[in-house]
PDB file of C-alpha atoms in Angstrom:
ATOM      1  CA  MET A   1     -89.183  46.074  25.640  1.00 41.00           C
ATOM      2  CA  ARG A   2     -86.193  48.354  25.301  1.00 42.00           C
ATOM      3  CA  THR A   3     -83.132  46.107  25.350  1.00 39.00           C
ATOM      4  CA  SER A   4     -79.424  46.648  25.850  1.00 35.00           C
ATOM      5  CA  ARG A   5     -77.804  48.710  23.110  1.00 32.00           C
ATOM      6  CA  ALA A   6     -74.706  50.753  22.469  1.00 34.00           C
ATOM      7  CA  ALA A   7     -74.811  54.460  23.267  1.00 36.00           C
ATOM      8  CA  GLY A   8     -72.272  55.801  20.840  1.00 38.00           C
ATOM      9  CA  GLY A   9     -72.735  59.489  21.504  1.00 41.00           C
ATOM     10  CA  ALA A  10     -72.607  58.974  25.238  1.00 38.00           C
ATOM     11  CA  LEU A  11     -69.476  56.866  25.019  1.00 40.00           C
ATOM     12  CA  LEU A  12     -67.711  59.478  22.936  1.00 39.00           C
ATOM     13  CA  LEU A  13     -68.590  62.148  25.469  1.00 42.00           C
ATOM     14  CA  SER A  14     -67.567  59.884  28.307  1.00 40.00           C
ATOM     15  CA  CYS A  15     -64.216  59.163  26.694  1.00 38.00           C
ATOM     16  CA  ALA A  16     -63.627  62.862  26.140  1.00 39.00           C
ATOM     17  CA  GLY A  17     -64.125  63.421  29.839  1.00 40.00           C
ATOM     18  CA  LEU A  18     -61.753  60.603  30.792  1.00 38.00           C
ATOM     19  CA  LEU A  19     -58.655  61.478  28.777  1.00 34.00           C
ATOM     20  CA  LEU A  20     -56.573  61.891  31.896  1.00 32.00           C
ATOM     21  CA  THR A  21     -57.508  58.461  33.196  1.00 33.00           C
ATOM     22  CA  GLY A  22     -57.275  56.678  29.869  1.00 32.00           C
ATOM     23  CA  CYS A  23     -60.585  55.703  28.278  1.00 32.00           C
ATOM     24  CA  GLY A  24     -60.755  51.984  27.646  1.00 31.00           C
ATOM     25  CA  LEU A  25     -58.203  51.240  30.384  1.00 29.00           C
ATOM     26  CA  GLU A  26     -60.732  50.567  33.175  1.00 34.00           C
ATOM     27  CA  PRO A  27     -60.848  54.183  34.381  1.00 38.00           C
ATOM     28  CA  SER A  28     -61.569  54.696  38.062  1.00 43.00           C
ATOM     29  CA  THR A  29     -64.814  56.473  37.200  1.00 60.00           C
ATOM     30  CA  ALA A  30     -66.269  53.202  35.807  1.00 73.00           C
ATOM     31  CA  TYR A  31     -65.602  51.352  39.056  1.00 84.00           C
ATOM     32  CA  VAL A  32     -68.253  50.344  41.573  1.00 89.00           C
ATOM     33  CA  PRO A  33     -67.857  47.476  44.061  1.00 90.00           C
ATOM     34  CA  ALA A  34     -70.001  44.387  43.609  1.00 90.00           C
ATOM     35  CA  ALA A  35     -73.174  44.288  45.672  1.00 89.00           C
ATOM     36  CA  GLU A  36     -76.429  42.404  46.131  1.00 93.00           C
ATOM     37  CA  PRO A  37     -79.918  43.822  46.731  1.00 95.00           C
ATOM     38  CA  GLY A  38     -80.769  44.706  50.321  1.00 96.00           C
ATOM     39  CA  SER A  39     -84.021  46.588  50.773  1.00 97.00           C
ATOM     40  CA  ILE A  40     -84.006  47.333  47.036  1.00 97.00           C
ATOM     41  CA  GLU A  41     -86.310  44.902  45.276  1.00 95.00           C
ATOM     42  CA  PRO A  42     -85.670  43.835  41.673  1.00 94.00           C
ATOM     43  CA  VAL A  43     -87.785  45.653  39.099  1.00 96.00           C
ATOM     44  CA  GLU A  44     -89.907  43.300  37.032  1.00 92.00           C
ATOM     45  CA  GLY A  45     -88.497  42.908  33.533  1.00 91.00           C
ATOM     46  CA  ALA A  46     -85.259  44.752  34.310  1.00 95.00           C
ATOM     47  CA  GLU A  47     -83.018  41.940  33.130  1.00 91.00           C
ATOM     48  CA  ASP A  48     -81.579  42.498  29.631  1.00 89.00           C
ATOM     49  CA  THR A  49     -82.542  46.186  29.824  1.00 95.00           C
ATOM     50  CA  GLU A  50     -79.814  48.786  29.980  1.00 96.00           C
ATOM     51  CA  VAL A  51     -79.923  51.924  32.094  1.00 97.00           C
ATOM     52  CA  ARG A  52     -77.251  54.517  31.398  1.00 97.00           C
ATOM     53  CA  VAL A  53     -76.458  56.596  34.477  1.00 98.00           C
ATOM     54  CA  THR A  54     -74.671  59.913  34.099  1.00 97.00           C
ATOM     55  CA  SER A  55     -73.386  62.673  36.366  1.00 97.00           C
ATOM     56  CA  LYS A  56     -71.227  65.777  36.342  1.00 96.00           C
ATOM     57  CA  ASN A  57     -67.602  65.620  37.383  1.00 93.00           C
ATOM     58  CA  PHE A  58     -67.464  67.231  40.823  1.00 94.00           C
ATOM     59  CA  THR A  59     -67.378  65.341  44.114  1.00 95.00           C
ATOM     60  CA  GLU A  60     -71.033  65.436  45.098  1.00 97.00           C
ATOM     61  CA  GLN A  61     -72.202  64.513  41.621  1.00 97.00           C
ATOM     62  CA  LEU A  62     -69.765  61.611  41.432  1.00 97.00           C
ATOM     63  CA  ILE A  63     -71.087  60.246  44.717  1.00 98.00           C
ATOM     64  CA  LEU A  64     -74.712  60.658  43.657  1.00 98.00           C
ATOM     65  CA  GLY A  65     -73.924  59.082  40.305  1.00 98.00           C
ATOM     66  CA  LYS A  66     -72.366  56.038  41.939  1.00 98.00           C
ATOM     67  CA  ILE A  67     -75.346  55.734  44.275  1.00 98.00           C
ATOM     68  CA  ALA A  68     -77.639  55.644  41.245  1.00 98.00           C
ATOM     69  CA  VAL A  69     -75.435  53.079  39.477  1.00 98.00           C
ATOM     70  CA  LEU A  70     -75.474  50.800  42.527  1.00 98.00           C
ATOM     71  CA  ALA A  71     -79.238  51.217  42.871  1.00 98.00           C
ATOM     72  CA  MET A  72     -79.958  50.293  39.270  1.00 98.00           C
ATOM     73  CA  GLU A  73     -77.659  47.293  39.408  1.00 97.00           C
ATOM     74  CA  ALA A  74     -79.337  46.089  42.601  1.00 97.00           C
ATOM     75  CA  ALA A  75     -82.716  46.504  40.877  1.00 97.00           C
ATOM     76  CA  GLY A  76     -81.590  44.073  38.176  1.00 97.00           C
ATOM     77  CA  PHE A  77     -80.815  46.378  35.265  1.00 97.00           C
ATOM     78  CA  GLU A  78     -77.766  46.158  33.066  1.00 95.00           C
ATOM     79  CA  THR A  79     -76.124  49.438  33.990  1.00 95.00           C
ATOM     80  CA  GLU A  80     -73.767  51.543  31.927  1.00 96.00           C
ATOM     81  CA  ASP A  81     -71.775  53.964  34.062  1.00 96.00           C
ATOM     82  CA  ILE A  82     -71.207  57.237  32.180  1.00 96.00           C
ATOM     83  CA  THR A  83     -70.675  59.389  35.232  1.00 96.00           C
ATOM     84  CA  ASN A  84     -67.903  62.021  35.471  1.00 95.00           C
ATOM     85  CA  VAL A  85     -69.013  64.079  32.464  1.00 95.00           C
ATOM     86  CA  PRO A  86     -67.358  67.523  32.465  1.00 93.00           C
ATOM     87  CA  GLY A  87     -69.958  70.250  32.848  1.00 90.00           C
ATOM     88  CA  SER A  88     -73.680  70.693  33.391  1.00 93.00           C
ATOM     89  CA  GLN A  89     -74.660  71.298  29.782  1.00 95.00           C
ATOM     90  CA  PRO A  90     -73.101  68.071  28.428  1.00 96.00           C
ATOM     91  CA  VAL A  91     -75.001  66.052  31.037  1.00 97.00           C
ATOM     92  CA  ARG A  92     -78.182  67.861  30.106  1.00 97.00           C
ATOM     93  CA  GLU A  93     -77.613  67.094  26.423  1.00 97.00           C
ATOM     94  CA  LEU A  94     -77.090  63.412  27.194  1.00 98.00           C
ATOM     95  CA  MET A  95     -80.435  63.323  28.961  1.00 98.00           C
ATOM     96  CA  LEU A  96     -82.291  65.329  26.310  1.00 98.00           C
ATOM     97  CA  SER A  97     -80.900  63.255  23.452  1.00 97.00           C
ATOM     98  CA  GLY A  98     -81.768  59.953  25.091  1.00 97.00           C
ATOM     99  CA  ASP A  99     -78.106  58.922  25.322  1.00 97.00           C
ATOM    100  CA  ALA A 100     -78.482  58.769  29.117  1.00 98.00           C
ATOM    101  CA  ASP A 101     -81.427  57.549  31.153  1.00 98.00           C
ATOM    102  CA  LEU A 102     -80.881  58.628  34.756  1.00 98.00           C
ATOM    103  CA  THR A 103     -79.050  61.379  36.601  1.00 98.00           C
ATOM    104  CA  TYR A 104     -79.259  63.341  39.824  1.00 98.00           C
ATOM    105  CA  GLU A 105     -79.891  66.988  38.982  1.00 98.00           C
ATOM    106  CA  TYR A 106     -80.523  70.134  40.999  1.00 97.00           C
ATOM    107  CA  THR A 107     -83.842  71.937  40.764  1.00 97.00           C
ATOM    108  CA  GLY A 108     -82.263  75.396  40.727  1.00 94.00           C
ATOM    109  CA  THR A 109     -79.783  74.455  38.020  1.00 95.00           C
ATOM    110  CA  ALA A 110     -82.538  73.183  35.761  1.00 96.00           C
ATOM    111  CA  TRP A 111     -84.813  76.147  36.413  1.00 96.00           C
ATOM    112  CA  LEU A 112     -82.196  78.871  35.954  1.00 93.00           C
ATOM    113  CA  THR A 113     -79.566  77.375  33.639  1.00 92.00           C
ATOM    114  CA  TYR A 114     -81.433  74.911  31.441  1.00 96.00           C
ATOM    115  CA  LEU A 115     -84.922  76.407  31.353  1.00 96.00           C
ATOM    116  CA  GLY A 116     -83.746  80.023  31.232  1.00 94.00           C
ATOM    117  CA  ASN A 117     -85.717  81.566  34.082  1.00 94.00           C
ATOM    118  CA  GLU A 118     -84.321  84.778  35.545  1.00 89.00           C
ATOM    119  CA  SER A 119     -84.872  83.996  39.221  1.00 88.00           C
ATOM    120  CA  GLY A 120     -85.216  80.910  41.355  1.00 91.00           C
ATOM    121  CA  ILE A 121     -88.058  79.884  43.641  1.00 91.00           C
ATOM    122  CA  PRO A 122     -86.916  79.735  47.279  1.00 89.00           C
ATOM    123  CA  ASP A 123     -89.681  77.350  48.366  1.00 93.00           C
ATOM    124  CA  GLN A 124     -88.190  73.916  47.753  1.00 95.00           C
ATOM    125  CA  GLN A 125     -91.416  72.075  46.961  1.00 97.00           C
ATOM    126  CA  GLU A 126     -92.666  74.815  44.642  1.00 97.00           C
ATOM    127  CA  GLN A 127     -89.331  74.892  42.818  1.00 97.00           C
ATOM    128  CA  TRP A 128     -89.388  71.132  42.283  1.00 98.00           C
ATOM    129  CA  GLU A 129     -92.979  71.191  41.049  1.00 98.00           C
ATOM    130  CA  ALA A 130     -92.195  73.994  38.585  1.00 98.00           C
ATOM    131  CA  VAL A 131     -89.172  72.172  37.181  1.00 98.00           C
ATOM    132  CA  ARG A 132     -90.999  68.855  37.005  1.00 98.00           C
ATOM    133  CA  GLU A 133     -93.873  70.354  35.032  1.00 98.00           C
ATOM    134  CA  ALA A 134     -91.587  72.242  32.651  1.00 98.00           C
ATOM    135  CA  ASP A 135     -89.351  69.257  31.870  1.00 98.00           C
ATOM    136  CA  LEU A 136     -92.148  66.840  30.996  1.00 98.00           C
ATOM    137  CA  ASP A 137     -92.272  68.430  27.546  1.00 97.00           C
ATOM    138  CA  ASN A 138     -88.548  67.639  27.189  1.00 98.00           C
ATOM    139  CA  GLY A 139     -89.034  63.903  27.663  1.00 98.00           C
ATOM    140  CA  LEU A 140     -87.689  64.010  31.234  1.00 98.00           C
ATOM    141  CA  THR A 141     -89.470  63.093  34.456  1.00 98.00           C
ATOM    142  CA  TRP A 142     -88.290  64.358  37.832  1.00 98.00           C
ATOM    143  CA  GLY A 143     -88.550  61.968  40.754  1.00 98.00           C
ATOM    144  CA  GLU A 144     -89.193  63.030  44.332  1.00 97.00           C
ATOM    145  CA  PRO A 145     -86.511  65.457  45.553  1.00 98.00           C
ATOM    146  CA  ALA A 146     -83.967  64.699  48.229  1.00 97.00           C
ATOM    147  CA  ALA A 147     -83.853  66.862  51.332  1.00 96.00           C
ATOM    148  CA  LEU A 148     -80.290  67.855  50.419  1.00 96.00           C
ATOM    149  CA  ASN A 149     -80.295  71.384  49.084  1.00 96.00           C
ATOM    150  CA  ASN A 150     -76.915  72.346  47.630  1.00 96.00           C
ATOM    151  CA  THR A 151     -77.490  76.075  47.630  1.00 94.00           C
ATOM    152  CA  TYR A 152     -75.660  79.121  48.946  1.00 93.00           C
ATOM    153  CA  ALA A 153     -75.552  79.433  52.718  1.00 96.00           C
ATOM    154  CA  MET A 154     -73.973  81.447  55.506  1.00 98.00           C
ATOM    155  CA  ALA A 155     -71.714  79.500  57.862  1.00 98.00           C
ATOM    156  CA  VAL A 156     -70.181  80.470  61.185  1.00 98.00           C
ATOM    157  CA  ARG A 157     -67.730  78.902  63.623  1.00 98.00           C
ATOM    158  CA  SER A 158     -69.774  76.567  65.803  1.00 98.00           C
ATOM    159  CA  GLU A 159     -68.298  77.880  69.034  1.00 98.00           C
ATOM    160  CA  TYR A 160     -69.122  81.456  68.033  1.00 98.00           C
ATOM    161  CA  ALA A 161     -72.665  80.473  67.065  1.00 98.00           C
ATOM    162  CA  GLN A 162     -73.218  78.763  70.412  1.00 98.00           C
ATOM    163  CA  ALA A 163     -71.753  81.644  72.414  1.00 98.00           C
ATOM    164  CA  ASN A 164     -74.022  84.149  70.652  1.00 98.00           C
ATOM    165  CA  GLY A 165     -77.162  82.081  70.211  1.00 98.00           C
ATOM    166  CA  LEU A 166     -76.963  82.135  66.416  1.00 98.00           C
ATOM    167  CA  GLU A 167     -79.241  79.721  64.558  1.00 98.00           C
ATOM    168  CA  THR A 168     -80.662  81.742  61.655  1.00 98.00           C
ATOM    169  CA  ILE A 169     -79.452  84.425  59.286  1.00 98.00           C
ATOM    170  CA  SER A 170     -81.925  86.779  60.976  1.00 98.00           C
ATOM    171  CA  ASP A 171     -79.904  86.391  64.173  1.00 98.00           C
ATOM    172  CA  ILE A 172     -76.972  88.277  62.623  1.00 98.00           C
ATOM    173  CA  ALA A 173     -78.875  91.517  63.238  1.00 98.00           C
ATOM    174  CA  SER A 174     -78.655  90.889  67.002  1.00 97.00           C
ATOM    175  CA  LEU A 175     -74.856  91.281  66.941  1.00 98.00           C
ATOM    176  CA  PRO A 176     -72.967  94.542  67.356  1.00 98.00           C
ATOM    177  CA  ARG A 177     -72.140  96.147  64.011  1.00 97.00           C
ATOM    178  CA  ALA A 178     -68.420  95.454  64.427  1.00 97.00           C
ATOM    179  CA  GLU A 179     -69.087  91.710  64.615  1.00 98.00           C
ATOM    180  CA  ARG A 180     -71.170  91.541  61.422  1.00 98.00           C
ATOM    181  CA  THR A 181     -68.165  90.511  59.339  1.00 98.00           C
ATOM    182  CA  PHE A 182     -68.386  88.515  56.121  1.00 98.00           C
ATOM    183  CA  CYS A 183     -66.100  86.480  53.854  1.00 98.00           C
ATOM    184  CA  VAL A 184     -67.498  86.193  50.333  1.00 97.00           C
ATOM    185  CA  GLU A 185     -66.264  85.492  46.825  1.00 95.00           C
ATOM    186  CA  SER A 186     -66.069  88.356  44.331  1.00 94.00           C
ATOM    187  CA  GLU A 187     -69.012  87.125  42.226  1.00 90.00           C
ATOM    188  CA  PHE A 188     -71.327  86.814  45.212  1.00 92.00           C
ATOM    189  CA  ASN A 189     -70.219  90.227  46.427  1.00 94.00           C
ATOM    190  CA  SER A 190     -71.407  91.957  43.257  1.00 89.00           C
ATOM    191  CA  ARG A 191     -74.184  89.856  41.722  1.00 80.00           C
ATOM    192  CA  SER A 192     -77.798  91.032  41.715  1.00 75.00           C
ATOM    193  CA  ASP A 193     -78.850  88.109  43.917  1.00 78.00           C
ATOM    194  CA  GLY A 194     -75.735  88.181  46.106  1.00 91.00           C
ATOM    195  CA  LEU A 195     -74.578  89.804  49.317  1.00 96.00           C
ATOM    196  CA  THR A 196     -76.164  93.257  49.057  1.00 96.00           C
ATOM    197  CA  PRO A 197     -79.724  92.016  48.420  1.00 95.00           C
ATOM    198  CA  LEU A 198     -79.200  89.241  50.997  1.00 97.00           C
ATOM    199  CA  LEU A 199     -78.432  91.836  53.651  1.00 98.00           C
ATOM    200  CA  ALA A 200     -81.378  93.975  52.572  1.00 97.00           C
ATOM    201  CA  HIS A 201     -83.678  90.946  52.644  1.00 97.00           C
ATOM    202  CA  TYR A 202     -82.683  90.459  56.275  1.00 98.00           C
ATOM    203  CA  GLY A 203     -83.082  94.113  57.194  1.00 97.00           C
ATOM    204  CA  LEU A 204     -79.393  95.064  57.186  1.00 98.00           C
ATOM    205  CA  ASP A 205     -78.239  98.034  55.149  1.00 97.00           C
ATOM    206  CA  ARG A 206     -74.880  97.578  53.476  1.00 97.00           C
ATOM    207  CA  GLY A 207     -72.803 100.577  54.451  1.00 96.00           C
ATOM    208  CA  SER A 208     -74.502 101.781  57.619  1.00 97.00           C
ATOM    209  CA  GLU A 209     -75.227  98.456  59.337  1.00 97.00           C
ATOM    210  CA  VAL A 210     -72.615  96.329  57.576  1.00 98.00           C
ATOM    211  CA  PRO A 211     -69.665  98.630  56.766  1.00 97.00           C
ATOM    212  CA  GLU A 212     -67.546  97.897  53.709  1.00 97.00           C
ATOM    213  CA  ASP A 213     -64.580  97.263  55.995  1.00 97.00           C
ATOM    214  CA  ASN A 214     -66.528  94.318  57.425  1.00 98.00           C
ATOM    215  CA  ILE A 215     -66.582  92.542  54.058  1.00 98.00           C
ATOM    216  CA  GLY A 216     -63.595  90.532  52.850  1.00 97.00           C
ATOM    217  CA  ILE A 217     -63.259  89.161  49.309  1.00 97.00           C
ATOM    218  CA  TYR A 218     -61.762  85.668  49.010  1.00 96.00           C
ATOM    219  CA  ASP A 219     -61.351  82.848  46.532  1.00 92.00           C
ATOM    220  CA  THR A 220     -64.156  80.339  46.962  1.00 83.00           C
ATOM    221  CA  GLY A 221     -62.049  77.663  48.610  1.00 86.00           C
ATOM    222  CA  ALA A 222     -60.364  80.084  50.993  1.00 95.00           C
ATOM    223  CA  ILE A 223     -63.639  81.217  52.548  1.00 97.00           C
ATOM    224  CA  TYR A 224     -64.004  78.045  54.605  1.00 97.00           C
ATOM    225  CA  SER A 225     -60.609  78.300  56.291  1.00 96.00           C
ATOM    226  CA  ALA A 226     -60.915  82.086  56.697  1.00 97.00           C
ATOM    227  CA  THR A 227     -64.226  81.637  58.497  1.00 98.00           C
ATOM    228  CA  ASP A 228     -62.763  78.869  60.659  1.00 97.00           C
ATOM    229  CA  ASP A 229     -59.741  81.043  61.502  1.00 97.00           C
ATOM    230  CA  GLY A 230     -61.952  83.937  62.590  1.00 96.00           C
ATOM    231  CA  GLU A 231     -60.947  86.311  59.798  1.00 97.00           C
ATOM    232  CA  CYS A 232     -64.702  86.875  59.542  1.00 98.00           C
ATOM    233  CA  ASN A 233     -67.670  85.624  61.494  1.00 98.00           C
ATOM    234  CA  PHE A 234     -69.826  84.652  58.513  1.00 98.00           C
ATOM    235  CA  GLY A 235     -68.680  82.905  55.369  1.00 98.00           C
ATOM    236  CA  GLU A 236     -70.517  82.321  52.105  1.00 97.00           C
ATOM    237  CA  VAL A 237     -70.495  78.556  51.557  1.00 96.00           C
ATOM    238  CA  PHE A 238     -72.310  75.813  49.699  1.00 94.00           C
ATOM    239  CA  SER A 239     -74.603  74.025  52.105  1.00 95.00           C
ATOM    240  CA  THR A 240     -73.475  70.440  51.444  1.00 97.00           C
ATOM    241  CA  ASP A 241     -69.715  71.080  51.255  1.00 96.00           C
ATOM    242  CA  GLY A 242     -67.609  68.532  53.126  1.00 96.00           C
ATOM    243  CA  ARG A 243     -65.455  71.238  54.687  1.00 96.00           C
ATOM    244  CA  ILE A 244     -68.411  72.340  56.829  1.00 97.00           C
ATOM    245  CA  PRO A 245     -68.220  69.304  59.159  1.00 96.00           C
ATOM    246  CA  ALA A 246     -64.459  68.987  58.724  1.00 96.00           C
ATOM    247  CA  LEU A 247     -63.946  72.496  60.138  1.00 97.00           C
ATOM    248  CA  ASP A 248     -66.874  72.291  62.565  1.00 97.00           C
ATOM    249  CA  LEU A 249     -68.788  75.144  60.970  1.00 97.00           C
ATOM    250  CA  THR A 250     -72.501  75.729  61.528  1.00 97.00           C
ATOM    251  CA  VAL A 251     -74.806  76.608  58.642  1.00 97.00           C
ATOM    252  CA  LEU A 252     -77.348  79.246  59.595  1.00 98.00           C
ATOM    253  CA  GLU A 253     -80.955  78.590  58.635  1.00 97.00           C
ATOM    254  CA  ASP A 254     -82.153  80.752  55.745  1.00 96.00           C
ATOM    255  CA  ASP A 255     -85.292  81.536  57.729  1.00 96.00           C
ATOM    256  CA  ARG A 256     -86.597  84.198  55.322  1.00 96.00           C
ATOM    257  CA  GLN A 257     -85.945  82.020  52.254  1.00 93.00           C
ATOM    258  CA  PHE A 258     -83.591  84.251  50.302  1.00 94.00           C
ATOM    259  CA  PHE A 259     -81.481  81.648  48.517  1.00 92.00           C
ATOM    260  CA  PRO A 260     -82.946  79.673  45.576  1.00 92.00           C
ATOM    261  CA  ALA A 261     -83.654  75.986  46.123  1.00 95.00           C
ATOM    262  CA  TYR A 262     -81.148  73.517  44.669  1.00 96.00           C
ATOM    263  CA  ASN A 263     -82.555  70.197  45.828  1.00 97.00           C
ATOM    264  CA  ALA A 264     -81.120  67.128  44.131  1.00 98.00           C
ATOM    265  CA  ALA A 265     -83.603  64.749  42.533  1.00 98.00           C
ATOM    266  CA  PRO A 266     -83.367  61.748  40.213  1.00 98.00           C
ATOM    267  CA  VAL A 267     -84.287  62.654  36.647  1.00 98.00           C
ATOM    268  CA  TYR A 268     -85.429  59.858  34.342  1.00 98.00           C
ATOM    269  CA  ASN A 269     -85.837  59.348  30.640  1.00 98.00           C
ATOM    270  CA  THR A 270     -89.651  59.436  30.528  1.00 98.00           C
ATOM    271  CA  GLU A 271     -89.948  56.682  27.912  1.00 97.00           C
ATOM    272  CA  LEU A 272     -87.878  54.294  30.023  1.00 98.00           C
ATOM    273  CA  LEU A 273     -89.713  55.239  33.217  1.00 98.00           C
ATOM    274  CA  GLU A 274     -93.098  54.556  31.616  1.00 97.00           C
ATOM    275  CA  GLU A 275     -91.849  51.078  30.742  1.00 97.00           C
ATOM    276  CA  PHE A 276     -90.356  50.528  34.201  1.00 97.00           C
ATOM    277  CA  PRO A 277     -92.283  52.666  36.717  1.00 97.00           C
ATOM    278  CA  GLY A 278     -90.724  50.588  39.491  1.00 97.00           C
ATOM    279  CA  MET A 279     -87.548  52.651  39.091  1.00 98.00           C
ATOM    280  CA  THR A 280     -89.126  55.334  41.261  1.00 97.00           C
ATOM    281  CA  GLU A 281     -89.742  52.800  44.050  1.00 97.00           C
ATOM    282  CA  VAL A 282     -86.019  52.046  43.972  1.00 98.00           C
ATOM    283  CA  MET A 283     -84.851  55.656  44.055  1.00 98.00           C
ATOM    284  CA  GLU A 284     -87.387  57.336  46.357  1.00 98.00           C
ATOM    285  CA  PRO A 285     -86.155  55.793  49.646  1.00 98.00           C
ATOM    286  CA  ILE A 286     -82.586  56.633  48.668  1.00 98.00           C
ATOM    287  CA  SER A 287     -83.438  60.272  47.967  1.00 98.00           C
ATOM    288  CA  ALA A 288     -85.374  60.467  51.231  1.00 98.00           C
ATOM    289  CA  ALA A 289     -82.236  59.472  53.133  1.00 98.00           C
ATOM    290  CA  LEU A 290     -80.026  62.097  51.476  1.00 98.00           C
ATOM    291  CA  THR A 291     -79.979  65.159  53.738  1.00 98.00           C
ATOM    292  CA  ASP A 292     -77.593  68.109  53.886  1.00 97.00           C
ATOM    293  CA  ASP A 293     -75.794  66.531  56.853  1.00 96.00           C
ATOM    294  CA  VAL A 294     -75.458  63.180  55.096  1.00 98.00           C
ATOM    295  CA  MET A 295     -74.123  64.789  51.939  1.00 98.00           C
ATOM    296  CA  GLN A 296     -71.668  66.933  53.885  1.00 97.00           C
ATOM    297  CA  GLU A 297     -70.236  63.798  55.463  1.00 97.00           C
ATOM    298  CA  LEU A 298     -70.032  61.877  52.179  1.00 98.00           C
ATOM    299  CA  ASN A 299     -68.372  64.847  50.472  1.00 97.00           C
ATOM    300  CA  ARG A 300     -65.960  65.187  53.405  1.00 97.00           C
ATOM    301  CA  GLN A 301     -64.786  61.617  53.023  1.00 97.00           C
ATOM    302  CA  VAL A 302     -63.820  62.306  49.403  1.00 96.00           C
ATOM    303  CA  ASP A 303     -62.532  65.877  49.612  1.00 94.00           C
ATOM    304  CA  VAL A 304     -60.829  65.743  53.015  1.00 94.00           C
ATOM    305  CA  GLU A 305     -59.869  62.078  53.366  1.00 96.00           C
ATOM    306  CA  GLY A 306     -59.204  61.497  49.658  1.00 96.00           C
ATOM    307  CA  ARG A 307     -61.438  58.440  49.343  1.00 96.00           C
ATOM    308  CA  ASP A 308     -62.893  57.141  46.077  1.00 96.00           C
ATOM    309  CA  PRO A 309     -66.469  58.361  45.453  1.00 96.00           C
ATOM    310  CA  ALA A 310     -67.560  54.837  44.497  1.00 97.00           C
ATOM    311  CA  ASP A 311     -66.345  53.399  47.811  1.00 97.00           C
ATOM    312  CA  VAL A 312     -68.034  56.187  49.756  1.00 98.00           C
ATOM    313  CA  ALA A 313     -71.309  55.635  47.890  1.00 98.00           C
ATOM    314  CA  TYR A 314     -71.056  51.858  48.349  1.00 98.00           C
ATOM    315  CA  GLU A 315     -70.475  52.019  52.105  1.00 98.00           C
ATOM    316  CA  TRP A 316     -73.333  54.485  52.586  1.00 98.00           C
ATOM    317  CA  MET A 317     -75.727  52.314  50.559  1.00 98.00           C
ATOM    318  CA  ILE A 318     -74.766  49.302  52.723  1.00 98.00           C
ATOM    319  CA  SER A 319     -75.085  51.293  55.956  1.00 98.00           C
ATOM    320  CA  GLU A 320     -78.622  52.281  54.948  1.00 98.00           C
ATOM    321  CA  GLY A 321     -79.499  48.695  54.035  1.00 98.00           C
ATOM    322  CA  PHE A 322     -80.237  49.420  50.373  1.00 98.00           C
ATOM    323  CA  ILE A 323     -77.603  46.913  49.250  1.00 97.00           C
ATOM    324  CA  VAL A 324     -75.535  44.186  50.923  1.00 96.00           C
ATOM    325  CA  GLU A 325     -72.097  42.765  50.296  1.00 93.00           C
ATOM    326  CA  PRO A 326     -72.136  39.716  47.991  1.00 88.00           C
TER     327      PRO A 326
END
C-alpha cells in the first residue's frame, strides 16, 4: 500500500506560488472547511494513504481543486492541498513527476498544449477519448469528463437574443449586416482559428457580410461589459465565465462545432488509481453535476461577489449532497 509521505518537490513549487500569502503561515489556499461524507462513500483502504490534489491558480481551477480536496477527504484519504499553482505547465509537471496525484484538467489544453497537436477536436467525447488514450503512456488516467466545457463562445445580451430569436451562432446570419457587430480580443481577431475562420465556418464572409467597421478590438475583460452595454451585439467570451450570468448574457450554441472542446475531467496518477479504483466512483457523480451553468454561477460568486473559492466549493458540495456539515 502506498502510504503518506512528504512531497518535497510539490511543496517547493507550492511555496513558490504562495509567496504573497506567506508559505507556512496557513495560507488561504490551504483552507477547506471541515465536512463529513454525504453521498460519497469511503474508499476501502484509504486511511493512512495520501492523495495530493493540485490545480492552477485562476478562479475556476481553484474551485475545482477545492471540490477535489473535499471529495478525497470525504472518501477517507489523507489529503494534501497543493492547489493554486501558477501556470498550466507546472501543474502538468507535478502530475507527470508523481508529485501530485489528482487534478481537474481540460481536454483541449492537454491535447493542444501538453501533447503538441496542431488542432483540437470539436466533438467533446472524441476529444476526451483521444486525450485519455494518449496520456495513458504518461502514467496518467483521465476520468469521465464533466459537461462543463470552458471553451471560446459567442455571447449576446439576453434581451437582444430573445427579441431576435437568437439561439445558435448560425442565427447571426439571419440579422441585417449592420447588426452583425462583434467585440473580440486582438489575439482572437488575428489567429488562424479565430474570428475570420469562425465567420467562414458559419457562412459569413469577413468584409462583405461582416464589415471591418463591425469589429471592435478590446481587452479580454472589457468584452463582457462592452457586449452588455450594446457596443457590439456579439462578444467573444469563455463559456463558463461568471460574468455571463452576472451581466445576463446568453451564450449562443456552437451548432456547427467550430470551437475545440475544453471539457474538465479529473486526471489521476495511474499507479494510485490502480490501487484505489474506487476514486473514480467518488469523482464521477461530482463531474456529472458540473455543467456550464453551474460553473458560471460558482465562478460568479468568487469573481463578482469576492467569496473564497473553498467556501464556494464547500457550499456547492453540500447542496448536491456529496458532503454534509460535521
